[in-house]
């Protein structure tokens, strides 16, 4: 599997904890993990402790804890042999336990080893036995500049209130993980802060600030204070049917704060091959449908910013499910079933690619599917929804934050369409023309986002490896919308799978794709963009900052310059 980034999510400034905490594997955490995964506590203890030891021993080679474990195993093997083989002993036999008696080494007189007369020292290190050893520098009185490793690590992990976080769903060399980047806009600096390992290939991300009920952050503190009402979390949809929610304020985490789904029933982690013998196929059998949980890959996620405990998910099992993060998804006290999804909607006939809540009307959902339809409905009455039939599969969709009833849909055939939900029919066989259509890319428009700061600015990305910024203006004379291309650029990310506007800066755009590379593009560095979008930005009360350089910021490496030279040839 080639390396790629499938999704990108921003975290606005001031949300992340200034000093992230480290993951603690205690008994309480083991009980939580056991309940979430629906496995036995002892199995969870063994697996997590082994993983924790492996993570600590990584990079130590044959030293450290791994070597100690090997020595203990070898010693146990010798113990078993000692019990079977009779040995001549100088003293009467004594009861022995699992540890070796060591009598077989008596001939070396090790008890009096330190009492032997010392040989006269020779060479420059002849007096080395006279040196005093200290376990660490803190105990050595002759070292006045003490090293505080914890304080140094605390400073390295610090996230300032002026920093943004960017979370990317990355797969490299068949290893999937979440990479959490820190972006300092004032210094144009982008670097990886920490990462979180994932069990399966990630497909979509959604940031949220609601602490899930099973999260340690939702517990009341020991001093009797109130539990946290806000947090910093990321929801992840993968090829597995389960949805994982991770805290971004915890580093070296080994298990998510919440798992939505039933891993024990779907058994997505256990391959079920079809066929036998040498021609055995690895494709798994279709899982039975369920209204309580997904049974196939999760393709889209959307968090409700008004009703903060609600999360919507779209899946390849053709359903859209509604989850309540304030309900316990695990086994209850009597050992019964968890509560599962709050609602399940069967409004499509094929895989559901995307879903999004309407911010202006927080009970309304917008969904798009491979059945070449888009639907919008009230989650309280899904049968009364409306929709439109399209000419190709849906790739992405977005509500227009500046127009409550308007939304955009990008398609596999390279088109971007704009609809007014008030004019759509309830019968999909009826005509449902779009208000306007844009031939955006040569190939699928796999990425789409609407600027939340300035009205009428759209970003698209496609499999043609180009990121484009569009301006939608109202023509007062004709009474129609005029769409024009502001600028386009090959950012060097390969096929573009995700584009996302910054939640803090009006002209900062993040993009990633098939080359497993994250790029941040400052649109204001383009002269034509400043000319066309300048009046809109001023009208919105924002300040257009002109920055030196090419406007591209990426993670710096030894063989790569992050000054923005890459991709200049593809800019228009």
mmCIF file of N, CA, C and O in Angstrom, residues 182-191 553-554 556:
data_model
loop_
_atom_site.group_PDB
_atom_site.id
_atom_site.type_symbol
_atom_site.label_atom_id
_atom_site.label_comp_id
_atom_site.label_asym_id
_atom_site.label_seq_id
_atom_site.Cartn_x
_atom_site.Cartn_y
_atom_site.Cartn_z
ATOM 1 N N UNK A 182 1.695 21.013 14.838
ATOM 2 C CA UNK A 182 1.544 22.356 15.400
ATOM 3 C C UNK A 182 1.946 23.359 14.325
ATOM 4 O O UNK A 182 3.012 23.227 13.701
ATOM 5 N N UNK A 183 1.074 24.360 14.100
ATOM 6 C CA UNK A 183 1.354 25.393 13.101
ATOM 7 C C UNK A 183 1.404 26.754 13.793
ATOM 8 O O UNK A 183 0.411 27.217 14.360
ATOM 9 N N UNK A 184 2.593 27.364 13.761
ATOM 10 C CA UNK A 184 2.791 28.706 14.298
ATOM 11 C C UNK A 184 2.756 29.680 13.130
ATOM 12 O O UNK A 184 3.713 29.795 12.360
ATOM 13 N N UNK A 185 1.640 30.382 12.982
ATOM 14 C CA UNK A 185 1.438 31.256 11.819
ATOM 15 C C UNK A 185 2.416 32.433 11.812
ATOM 16 O O UNK A 185 2.904 32.841 10.759
ATOM 17 N N UNK A 186 2.750 32.964 12.980
ATOM 18 C CA UNK A 186 3.633 34.130 13.035
ATOM 19 C C UNK A 186 5.042 33.793 12.565
ATOM 20 O O UNK A 186 5.715 34.620 11.942
ATOM 21 N N UNK A 187 5.495 32.568 12.848
ATOM 22 C CA UNK A 187 6.834 32.151 12.445
ATOM 23 C C UNK A 187 6.820 31.291 11.175
ATOM 24 O O UNK A 187 7.883 30.876 10.707
ATOM 25 N N UNK A 188 5.627 31.020 10.658
ATOM 26 C CA UNK A 188 5.465 30.134 9.499
ATOM 27 C C UNK A 188 6.190 28.803 9.746
ATOM 28 O O UNK A 188 6.956 28.321 8.912
ATOM 29 N N UNK A 189 5.920 28.230 10.902
ATOM 30 C CA UNK A 189 6.587 27.000 11.323
ATOM 31 C C UNK A 189 5.558 25.889 11.473
ATOM 32 O O UNK A 189 4.513 26.076 12.104
ATOM 33 N N UNK A 190 5.845 24.727 10.889
ATOM 34 C CA UNK A 190 4.961 23.566 10.954
ATOM 35 C C UNK A 190 5.796 22.353 11.342
ATOM 36 O O UNK A 190 6.803 22.053 10.700
ATOM 37 N N UNK A 191 5.372 21.649 12.397
ATOM 38 C CA UNK A 191 6.120 20.471 12.824
ATOM 39 C C UNK A 191 5.169 19.462 13.463
ATOM 40 O O UNK A 191 4.061 19.809 13.890
ATOM 41 N N UNK A 553 3.959 26.473 3.289
ATOM 42 C CA UNK A 553 4.629 26.038 4.514
ATOM 43 C C UNK A 553 4.423 24.535 4.653
ATOM 44 O O UNK A 553 3.290 24.044 4.555
ATOM 45 N N UNK A 554 5.510 23.821 4.868
ATOM 46 C CA UNK A 554 5.439 22.376 5.053
ATOM 47 C C UNK A 554 6.378 21.978 6.177
ATOM 48 O O UNK A 554 7.148 22.803 6.692
ATOM 49 N N UNK A 556 9.541 20.853 7.667
ATOM 50 C CA UNK A 556 10.922 20.896 7.188
ATOM 51 C C UNK A 556 11.616 19.574 7.443
ATOM 52 O O UNK A 556 11.387 18.902 8.446
#
